[in-house]
mmCIF file of C-alpha atoms in Angstrom:
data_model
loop_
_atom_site.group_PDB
_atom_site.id
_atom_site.type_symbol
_atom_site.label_atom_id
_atom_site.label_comp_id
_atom_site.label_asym_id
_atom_site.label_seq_id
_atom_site.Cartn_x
_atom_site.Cartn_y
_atom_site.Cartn_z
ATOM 1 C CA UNK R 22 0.000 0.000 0.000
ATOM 2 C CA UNK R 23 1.783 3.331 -1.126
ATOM 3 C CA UNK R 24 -1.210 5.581 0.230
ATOM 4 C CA UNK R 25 -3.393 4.607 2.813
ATOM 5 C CA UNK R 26 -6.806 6.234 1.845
ATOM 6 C CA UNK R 27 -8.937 8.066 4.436
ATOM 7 C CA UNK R 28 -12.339 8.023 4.202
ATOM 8 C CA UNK R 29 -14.595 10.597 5.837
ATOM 9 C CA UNK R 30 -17.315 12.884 5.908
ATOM 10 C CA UNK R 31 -17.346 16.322 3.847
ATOM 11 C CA UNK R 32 -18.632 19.002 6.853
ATOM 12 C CA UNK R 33 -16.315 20.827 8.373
ATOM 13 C CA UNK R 34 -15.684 18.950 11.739
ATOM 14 C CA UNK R 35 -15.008 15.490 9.754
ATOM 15 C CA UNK R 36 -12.711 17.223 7.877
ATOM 16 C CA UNK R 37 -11.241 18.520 10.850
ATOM 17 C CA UNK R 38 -10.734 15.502 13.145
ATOM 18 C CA UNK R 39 -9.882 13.181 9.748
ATOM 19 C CA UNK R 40 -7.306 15.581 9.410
ATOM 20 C CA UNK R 41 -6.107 15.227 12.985
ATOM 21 C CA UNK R 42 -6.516 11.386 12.038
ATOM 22 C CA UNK R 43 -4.332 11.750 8.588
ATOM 23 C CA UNK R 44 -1.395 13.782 10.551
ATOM 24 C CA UNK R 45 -0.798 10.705 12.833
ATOM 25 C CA UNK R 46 -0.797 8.639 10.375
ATOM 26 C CA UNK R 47 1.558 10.029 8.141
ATOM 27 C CA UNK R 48 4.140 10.595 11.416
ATOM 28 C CA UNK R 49 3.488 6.916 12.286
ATOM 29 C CA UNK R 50 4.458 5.246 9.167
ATOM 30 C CA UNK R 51 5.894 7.856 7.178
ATOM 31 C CA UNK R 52 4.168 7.243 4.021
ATOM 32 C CA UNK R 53 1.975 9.180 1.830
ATOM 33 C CA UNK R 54 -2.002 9.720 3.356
ATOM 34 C CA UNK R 55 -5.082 10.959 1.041
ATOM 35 C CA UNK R 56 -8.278 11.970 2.645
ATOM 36 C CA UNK R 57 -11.475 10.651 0.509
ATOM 37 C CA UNK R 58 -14.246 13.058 1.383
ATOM 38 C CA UNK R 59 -17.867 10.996 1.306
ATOM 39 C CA UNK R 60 -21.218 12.602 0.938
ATOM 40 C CA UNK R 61 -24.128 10.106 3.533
ATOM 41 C CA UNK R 62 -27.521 10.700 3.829
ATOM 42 C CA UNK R 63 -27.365 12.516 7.106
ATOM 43 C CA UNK R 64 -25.420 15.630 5.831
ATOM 44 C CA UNK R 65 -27.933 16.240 2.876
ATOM 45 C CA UNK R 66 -31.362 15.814 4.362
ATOM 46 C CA UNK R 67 -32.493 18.277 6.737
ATOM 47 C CA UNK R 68 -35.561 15.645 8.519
ATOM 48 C CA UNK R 69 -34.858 15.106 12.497
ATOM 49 C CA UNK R 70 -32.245 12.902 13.520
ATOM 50 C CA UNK R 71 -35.146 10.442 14.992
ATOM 51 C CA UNK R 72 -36.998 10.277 12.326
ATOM 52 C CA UNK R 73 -34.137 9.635 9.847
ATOM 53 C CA UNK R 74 -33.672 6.438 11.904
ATOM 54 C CA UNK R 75 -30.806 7.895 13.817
ATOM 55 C CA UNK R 76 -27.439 6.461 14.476
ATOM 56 C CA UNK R 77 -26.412 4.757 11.242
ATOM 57 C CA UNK R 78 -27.394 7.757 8.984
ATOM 58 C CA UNK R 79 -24.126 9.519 8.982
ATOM 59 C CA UNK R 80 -22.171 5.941 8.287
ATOM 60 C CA UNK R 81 -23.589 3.882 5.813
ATOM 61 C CA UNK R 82 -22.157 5.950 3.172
ATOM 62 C CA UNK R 83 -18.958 5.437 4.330
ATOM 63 C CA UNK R 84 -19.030 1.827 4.776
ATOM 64 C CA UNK R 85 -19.774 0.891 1.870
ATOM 65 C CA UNK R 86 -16.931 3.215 0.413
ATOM 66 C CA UNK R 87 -14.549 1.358 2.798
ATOM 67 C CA UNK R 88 -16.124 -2.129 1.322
ATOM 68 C CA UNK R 89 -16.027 -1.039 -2.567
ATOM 69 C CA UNK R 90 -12.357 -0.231 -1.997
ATOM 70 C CA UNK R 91 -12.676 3.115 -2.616
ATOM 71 C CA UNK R 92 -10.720 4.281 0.799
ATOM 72 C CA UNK R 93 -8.636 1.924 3.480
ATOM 73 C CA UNK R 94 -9.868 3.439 6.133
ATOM 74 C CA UNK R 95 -12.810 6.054 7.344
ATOM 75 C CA UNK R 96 -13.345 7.731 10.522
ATOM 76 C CA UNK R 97 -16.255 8.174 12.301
ATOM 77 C CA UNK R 98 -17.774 9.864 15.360
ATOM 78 C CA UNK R 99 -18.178 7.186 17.779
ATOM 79 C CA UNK R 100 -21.629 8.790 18.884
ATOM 80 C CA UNK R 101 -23.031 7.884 15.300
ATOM 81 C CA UNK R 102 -21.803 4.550 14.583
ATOM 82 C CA UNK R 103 -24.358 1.631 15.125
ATOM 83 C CA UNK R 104 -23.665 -0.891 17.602
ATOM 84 C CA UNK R 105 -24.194 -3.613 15.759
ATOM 85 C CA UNK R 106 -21.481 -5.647 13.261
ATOM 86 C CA UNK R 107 -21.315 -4.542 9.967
ATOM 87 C CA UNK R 108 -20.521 -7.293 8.260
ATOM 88 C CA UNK R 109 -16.705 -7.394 6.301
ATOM 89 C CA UNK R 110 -15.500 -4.315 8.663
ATOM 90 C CA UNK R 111 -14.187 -4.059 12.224
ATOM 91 C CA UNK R 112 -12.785 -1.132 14.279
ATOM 92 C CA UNK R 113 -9.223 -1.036 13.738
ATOM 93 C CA UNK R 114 -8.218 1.715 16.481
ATOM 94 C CA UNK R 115 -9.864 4.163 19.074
ATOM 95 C CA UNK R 116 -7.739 7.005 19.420
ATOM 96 C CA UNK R 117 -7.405 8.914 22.932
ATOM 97 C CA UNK R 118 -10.736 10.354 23.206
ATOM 98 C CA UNK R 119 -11.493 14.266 23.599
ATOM 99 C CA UNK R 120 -13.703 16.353 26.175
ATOM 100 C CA UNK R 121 -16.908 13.959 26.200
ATOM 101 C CA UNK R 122 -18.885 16.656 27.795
ATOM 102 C CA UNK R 123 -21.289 18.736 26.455
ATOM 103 C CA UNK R 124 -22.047 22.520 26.123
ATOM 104 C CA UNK R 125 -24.319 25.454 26.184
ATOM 105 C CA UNK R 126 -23.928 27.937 23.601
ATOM 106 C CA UNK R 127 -25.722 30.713 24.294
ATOM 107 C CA UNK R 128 -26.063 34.786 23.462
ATOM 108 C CA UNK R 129 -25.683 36.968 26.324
ATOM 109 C CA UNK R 130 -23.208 34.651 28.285
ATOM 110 C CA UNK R 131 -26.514 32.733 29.675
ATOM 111 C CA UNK R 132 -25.583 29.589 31.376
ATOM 112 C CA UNK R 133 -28.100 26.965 32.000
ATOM 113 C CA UNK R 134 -29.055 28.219 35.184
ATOM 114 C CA UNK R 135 -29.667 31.802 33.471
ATOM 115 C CA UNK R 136 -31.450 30.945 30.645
ATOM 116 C CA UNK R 137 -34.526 33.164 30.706
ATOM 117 C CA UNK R 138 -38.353 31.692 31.264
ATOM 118 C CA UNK R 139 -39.531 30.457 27.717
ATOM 119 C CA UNK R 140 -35.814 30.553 26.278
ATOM 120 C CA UNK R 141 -35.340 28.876 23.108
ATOM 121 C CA UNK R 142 -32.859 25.827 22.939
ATOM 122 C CA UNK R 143 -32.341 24.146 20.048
ATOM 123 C CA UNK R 144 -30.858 20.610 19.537
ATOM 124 C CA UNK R 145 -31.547 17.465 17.384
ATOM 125 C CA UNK R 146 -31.274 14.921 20.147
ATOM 126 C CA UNK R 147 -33.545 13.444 21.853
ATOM 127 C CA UNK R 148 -31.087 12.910 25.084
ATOM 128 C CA UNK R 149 -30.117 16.496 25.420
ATOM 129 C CA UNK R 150 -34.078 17.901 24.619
ATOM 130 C CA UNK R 151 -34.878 15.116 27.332
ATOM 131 C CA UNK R 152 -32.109 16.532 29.684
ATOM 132 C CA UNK R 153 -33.181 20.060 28.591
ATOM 133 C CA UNK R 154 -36.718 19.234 30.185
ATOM 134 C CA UNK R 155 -35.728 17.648 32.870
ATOM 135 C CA UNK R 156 -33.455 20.611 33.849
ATOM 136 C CA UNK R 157 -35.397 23.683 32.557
ATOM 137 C CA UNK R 158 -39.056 22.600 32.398
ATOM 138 C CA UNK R 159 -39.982 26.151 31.873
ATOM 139 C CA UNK R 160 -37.599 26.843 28.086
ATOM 140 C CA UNK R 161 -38.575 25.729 24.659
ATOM 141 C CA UNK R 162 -36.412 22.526 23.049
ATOM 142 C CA UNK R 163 -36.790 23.583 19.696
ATOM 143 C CA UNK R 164 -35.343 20.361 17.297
ATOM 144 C CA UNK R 165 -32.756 21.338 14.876
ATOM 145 C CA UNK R 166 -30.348 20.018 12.117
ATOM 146 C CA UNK R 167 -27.707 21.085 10.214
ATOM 147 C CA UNK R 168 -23.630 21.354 11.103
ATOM 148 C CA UNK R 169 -21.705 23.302 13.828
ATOM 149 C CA UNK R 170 -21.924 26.248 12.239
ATOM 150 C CA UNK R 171 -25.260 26.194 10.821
ATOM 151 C CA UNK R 172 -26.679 25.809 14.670
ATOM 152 C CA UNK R 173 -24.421 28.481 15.821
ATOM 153 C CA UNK R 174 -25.714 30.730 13.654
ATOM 154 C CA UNK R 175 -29.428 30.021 15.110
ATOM 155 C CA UNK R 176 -27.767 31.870 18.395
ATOM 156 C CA UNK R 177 -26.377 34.295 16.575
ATOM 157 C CA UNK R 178 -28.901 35.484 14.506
ATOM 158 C CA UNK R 179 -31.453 35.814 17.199
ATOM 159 C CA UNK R 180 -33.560 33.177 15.875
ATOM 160 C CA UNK R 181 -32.437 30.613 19.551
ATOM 161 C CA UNK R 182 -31.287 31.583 22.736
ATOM 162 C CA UNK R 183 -29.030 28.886 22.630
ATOM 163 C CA UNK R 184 -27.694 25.347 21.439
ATOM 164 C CA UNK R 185 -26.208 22.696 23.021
ATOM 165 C CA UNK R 186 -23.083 20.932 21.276
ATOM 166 C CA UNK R 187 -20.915 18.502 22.021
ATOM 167 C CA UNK R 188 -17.309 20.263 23.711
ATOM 168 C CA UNK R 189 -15.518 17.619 21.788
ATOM 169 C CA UNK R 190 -16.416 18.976 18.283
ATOM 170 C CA UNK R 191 -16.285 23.009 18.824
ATOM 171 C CA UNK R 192 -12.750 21.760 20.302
ATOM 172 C CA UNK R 193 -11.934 19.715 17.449
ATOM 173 C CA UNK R 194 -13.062 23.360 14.957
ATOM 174 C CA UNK R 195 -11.111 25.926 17.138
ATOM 175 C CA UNK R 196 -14.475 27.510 18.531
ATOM 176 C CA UNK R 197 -14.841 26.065 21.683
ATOM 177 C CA UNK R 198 -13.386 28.707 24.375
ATOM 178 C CA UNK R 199 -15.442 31.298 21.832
ATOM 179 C CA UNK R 200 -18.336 30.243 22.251
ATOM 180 C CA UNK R 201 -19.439 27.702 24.947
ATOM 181 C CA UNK R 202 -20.835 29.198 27.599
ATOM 182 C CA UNK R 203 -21.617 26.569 30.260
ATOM 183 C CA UNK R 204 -20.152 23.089 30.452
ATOM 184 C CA UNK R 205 -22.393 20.599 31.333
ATOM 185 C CA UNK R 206 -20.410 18.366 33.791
ATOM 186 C CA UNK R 207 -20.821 14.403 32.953
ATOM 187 C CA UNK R 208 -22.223 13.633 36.584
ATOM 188 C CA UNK R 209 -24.654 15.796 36.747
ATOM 189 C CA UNK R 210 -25.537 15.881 32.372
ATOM 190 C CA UNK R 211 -24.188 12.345 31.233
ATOM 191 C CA UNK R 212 -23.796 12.278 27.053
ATOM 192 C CA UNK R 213 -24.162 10.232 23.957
ATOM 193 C CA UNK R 214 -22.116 6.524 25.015
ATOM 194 C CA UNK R 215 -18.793 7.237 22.536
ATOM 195 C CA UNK R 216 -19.255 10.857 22.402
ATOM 196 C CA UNK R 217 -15.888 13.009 22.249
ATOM 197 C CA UNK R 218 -14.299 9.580 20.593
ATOM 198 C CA UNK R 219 -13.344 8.421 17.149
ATOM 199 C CA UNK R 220 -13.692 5.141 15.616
ATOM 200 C CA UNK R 221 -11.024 4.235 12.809
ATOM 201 C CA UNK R 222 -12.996 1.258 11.173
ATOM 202 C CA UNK R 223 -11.536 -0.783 8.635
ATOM 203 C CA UNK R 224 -11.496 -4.067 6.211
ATOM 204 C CA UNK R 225 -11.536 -7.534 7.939
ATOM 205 C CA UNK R 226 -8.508 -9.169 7.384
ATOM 206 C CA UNK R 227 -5.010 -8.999 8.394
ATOM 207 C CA UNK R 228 -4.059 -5.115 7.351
ATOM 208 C CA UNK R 229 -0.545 -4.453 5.426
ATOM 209 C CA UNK R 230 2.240 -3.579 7.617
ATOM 210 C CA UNK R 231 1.808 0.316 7.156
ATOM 211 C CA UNK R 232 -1.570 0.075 7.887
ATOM 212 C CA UNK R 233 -1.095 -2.020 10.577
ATOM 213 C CA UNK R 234 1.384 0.059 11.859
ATOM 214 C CA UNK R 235 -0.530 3.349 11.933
ATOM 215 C CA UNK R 236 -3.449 1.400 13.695
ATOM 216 C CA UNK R 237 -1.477 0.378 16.699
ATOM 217 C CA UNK R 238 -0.537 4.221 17.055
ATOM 218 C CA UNK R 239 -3.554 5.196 16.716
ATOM 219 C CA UNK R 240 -5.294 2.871 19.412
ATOM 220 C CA UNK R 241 -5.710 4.179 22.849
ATOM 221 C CA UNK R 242 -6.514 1.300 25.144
ATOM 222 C CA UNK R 243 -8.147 3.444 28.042
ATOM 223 C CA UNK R 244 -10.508 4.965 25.860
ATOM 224 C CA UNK R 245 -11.428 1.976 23.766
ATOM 225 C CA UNK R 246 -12.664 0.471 27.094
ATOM 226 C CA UNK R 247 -14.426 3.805 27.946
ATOM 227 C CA UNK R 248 -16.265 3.523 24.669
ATOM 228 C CA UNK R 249 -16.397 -0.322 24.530
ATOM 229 C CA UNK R 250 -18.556 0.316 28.385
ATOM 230 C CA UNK R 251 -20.875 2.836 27.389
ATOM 231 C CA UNK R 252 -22.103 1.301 23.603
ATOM 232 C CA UNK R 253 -22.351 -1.763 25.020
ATOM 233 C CA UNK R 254 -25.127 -0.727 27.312
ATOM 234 C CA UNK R 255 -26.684 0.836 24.538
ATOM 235 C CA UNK R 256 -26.388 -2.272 22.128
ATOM 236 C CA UNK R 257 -27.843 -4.529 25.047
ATOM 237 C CA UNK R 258 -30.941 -1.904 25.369
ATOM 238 C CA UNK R 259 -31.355 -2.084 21.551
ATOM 239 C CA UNK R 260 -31.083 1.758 21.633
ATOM 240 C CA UNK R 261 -29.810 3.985 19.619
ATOM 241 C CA UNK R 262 -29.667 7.946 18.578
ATOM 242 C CA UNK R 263 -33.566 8.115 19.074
ATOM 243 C CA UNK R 264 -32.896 6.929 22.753
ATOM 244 C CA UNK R 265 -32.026 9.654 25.464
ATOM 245 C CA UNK R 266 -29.406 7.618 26.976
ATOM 246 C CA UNK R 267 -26.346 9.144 28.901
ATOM 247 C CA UNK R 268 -23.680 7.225 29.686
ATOM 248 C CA UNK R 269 -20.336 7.723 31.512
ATOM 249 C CA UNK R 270 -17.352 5.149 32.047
ATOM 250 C CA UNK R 271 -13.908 5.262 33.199
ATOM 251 C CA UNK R 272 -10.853 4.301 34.622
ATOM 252 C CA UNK R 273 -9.194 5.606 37.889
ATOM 253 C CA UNK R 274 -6.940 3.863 39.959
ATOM 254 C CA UNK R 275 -7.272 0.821 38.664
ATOM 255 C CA UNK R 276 -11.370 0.571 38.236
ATOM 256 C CA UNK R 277 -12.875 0.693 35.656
ATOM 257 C CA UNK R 278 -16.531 2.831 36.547
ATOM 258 C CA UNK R 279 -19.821 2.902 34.400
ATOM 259 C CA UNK R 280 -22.706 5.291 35.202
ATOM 260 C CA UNK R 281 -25.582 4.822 32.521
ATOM 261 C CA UNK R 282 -28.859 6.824 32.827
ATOM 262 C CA UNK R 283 -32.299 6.199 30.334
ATOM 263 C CA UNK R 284 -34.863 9.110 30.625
ATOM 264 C CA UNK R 285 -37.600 9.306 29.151
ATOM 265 C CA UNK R 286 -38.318 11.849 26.375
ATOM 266 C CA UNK R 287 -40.428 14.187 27.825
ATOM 267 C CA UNK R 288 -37.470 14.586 30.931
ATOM 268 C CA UNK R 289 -39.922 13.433 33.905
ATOM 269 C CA UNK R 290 -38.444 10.272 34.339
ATOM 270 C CA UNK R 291 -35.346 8.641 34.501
ATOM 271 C CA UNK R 292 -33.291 5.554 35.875
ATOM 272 C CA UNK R 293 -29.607 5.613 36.937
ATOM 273 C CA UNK R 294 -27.191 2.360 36.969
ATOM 274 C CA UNK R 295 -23.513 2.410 38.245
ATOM 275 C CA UNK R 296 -21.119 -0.586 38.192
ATOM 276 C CA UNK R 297 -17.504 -0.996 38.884
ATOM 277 C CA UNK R 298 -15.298 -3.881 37.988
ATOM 278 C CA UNK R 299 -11.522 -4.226 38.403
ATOM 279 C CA UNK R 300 -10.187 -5.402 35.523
ATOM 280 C CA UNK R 301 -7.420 -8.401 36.057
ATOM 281 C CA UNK R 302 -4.507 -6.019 34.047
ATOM 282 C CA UNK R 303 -4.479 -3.530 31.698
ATOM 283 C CA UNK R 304 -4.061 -5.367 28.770
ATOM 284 C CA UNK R 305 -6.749 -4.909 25.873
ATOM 285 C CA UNK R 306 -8.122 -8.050 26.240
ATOM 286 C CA UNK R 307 -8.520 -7.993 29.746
ATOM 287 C CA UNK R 308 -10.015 -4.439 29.927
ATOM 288 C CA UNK R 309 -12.162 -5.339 27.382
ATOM 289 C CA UNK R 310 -13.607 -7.890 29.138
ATOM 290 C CA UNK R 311 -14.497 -5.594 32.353
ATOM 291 C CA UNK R 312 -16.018 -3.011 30.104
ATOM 292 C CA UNK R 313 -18.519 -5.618 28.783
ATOM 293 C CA UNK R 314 -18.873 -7.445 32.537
ATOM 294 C CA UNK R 315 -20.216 -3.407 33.942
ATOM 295 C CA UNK R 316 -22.206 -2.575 30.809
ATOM 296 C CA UNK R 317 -24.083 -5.922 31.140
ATOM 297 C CA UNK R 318 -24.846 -5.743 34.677
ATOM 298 C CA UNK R 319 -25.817 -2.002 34.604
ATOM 299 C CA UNK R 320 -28.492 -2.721 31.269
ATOM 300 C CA UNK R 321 -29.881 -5.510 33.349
ATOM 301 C CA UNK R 322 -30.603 -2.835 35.942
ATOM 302 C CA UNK R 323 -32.115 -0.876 33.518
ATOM 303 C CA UNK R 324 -34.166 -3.007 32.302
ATOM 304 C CA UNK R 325 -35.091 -4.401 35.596
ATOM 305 C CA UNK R 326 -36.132 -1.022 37.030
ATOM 306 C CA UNK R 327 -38.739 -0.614 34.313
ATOM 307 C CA UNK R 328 -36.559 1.467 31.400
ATOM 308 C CA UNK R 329 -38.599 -0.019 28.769
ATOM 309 C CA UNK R 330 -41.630 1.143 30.151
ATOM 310 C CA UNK R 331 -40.900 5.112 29.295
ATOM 311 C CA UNK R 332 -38.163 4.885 26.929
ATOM 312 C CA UNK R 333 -38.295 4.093 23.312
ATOM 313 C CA UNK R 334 -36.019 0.944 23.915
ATOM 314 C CA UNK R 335 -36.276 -2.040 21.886
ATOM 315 C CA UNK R 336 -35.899 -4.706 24.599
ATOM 316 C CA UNK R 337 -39.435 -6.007 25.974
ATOM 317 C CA UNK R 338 -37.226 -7.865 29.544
#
């Protein structure tokens, strides 16, 4: 392979982290790197993420780029892969992941505590509208699409109060001391499982050495766990973008911690599960296998405490 291929959405914060993606790569095997920009569904229609189906909308497109050999690799946000195997691809690396909270953008400096009577807030998911309620019963969740910059300018033209983004991507564009206002601390405002995280997916099969190479660079083996934690929850609820669940793993002295909350849409009710598991070293394998060992027990708590009953989970027990 004389150029490894990089697959990846067109909008502006693809391009960004890919590029952030293609640097490392190049420094890791010293070879040449071309970044493939892909058009998916999700960037051209403007419907609601929920009813577009969700996660899965921004990465079909780019599968099946990766499977028609038209890249080597393509990088996603974690956040909008699907949990489930696509068949002929796996993830080749998780790089170290970014700020996973989220943030208020707002005119006038208004935090979330601020944020006048009747304020307009605009976001497409589900989670944060359900948080939004749950929070600030008395503002307006107004649902919105379109990229970074398109929702920013909803704040600045006076047409929203505010947005809420994810830290990791105004971080990733250069905008994020600009602009957020309030950071939404993860105990308190747990996000999307995966978010602030990349996923660096690739062919099945052994990879040639330069790919190879670059991949085990890439991989950070802390935040694959992390991620591995909190999507596994959501693959064992069935869930998916159209789901408002939170979740929140990870690793201090030597534990590995998962906090998972399901509310329901309207923000009025919600169930909390936190595990802990100690994982036997911190090899791959062996965190791996505590990330799936807390994500199990904490969906079975879910479940258990009635999360299908007011969530629009797939699981019936």
């Amino acid at each position: 392979m004389s150029v490894i291929r990089v697959g990846t959405r067109g909008s502006a914060l693809a391009m960004a982290q890919t590029t952030a993606v293609a640097n490392r790569i190049q420094a890791a095997t010293g070879g040449e790197v071309e970044i493939i920009p892909i058009t998916t569904h999700g960037d051209v229609s403007r419907e609601s993420l929920s009813s577009l189906g969700g996660t899965g909308v921004f990465a079909s497109a780019l599968r099946e780029a990766l499977l028609n050999d038209e890249c080597d690799v393509v990088v996603h946000s974690f956040k909008d892969l699907p949990t489930e195997p696509y068949a002929g691809l796996v993830i080749g690396a998780t790089p170290k992941r970014a700020d996973a909270r989220d943030v208020l953008c707002a005119r006038d400096g208004f935090t979330l505590a601020t944020l006048p009577e009747g304020a307009k807030v605009g976001t497409g998911s589900p989670r944060r509208a359900a948080q939004l309620r749950e929070k600030r019963p008395d503002v307006e969740v107004v649902d919105i699409r379109g990229n970074v910059g398109t929702r920013l300018a909803l704040v600045s033209d006076e047409k929203l109060h505010a947005v809420v983004l994810a830290a990791a991507g105004l971080g990733r564009l250069g905008l994020l001391e600009n602009m957020a206002t309030d950071y939404l601390e993860l105990s308190d405002w747990p996000t999307a499982p995966g978010q602030g995280a990349l996923a660096i997916e690739v062919r099945e099969g052994k990879p040639d050495r330069l790919l190879s190479k670059a991949l085990a660079v890439l991989n950070h083996a802390t935040t694959q766990a992390t991620v591995t934690a909190e999507r596994h929850v959501l693959a064992r609820l069935e869930a998916g973008c159209a789901a408002p669940i939170g979740a929140t793993a990870v690793i201090d002295d030597g534990l590995l911690f998962l906090t998972a909350t399901v509310y329901s849409p309207d923000g009025t009710r919600r169930i909390t599960a936190s595990h802990a598991a100690t994982p036997e070293s911190h090899s791959v394998a062996d965190l791996q296998d505590a990330a799936v060992d807390i994500a199990e027990r904490a969906a079975r708590e879910l479940l258990a405490g009635g999360a299908a009953e007011f969530a629009p989970l797939s699981v019936t027990s």
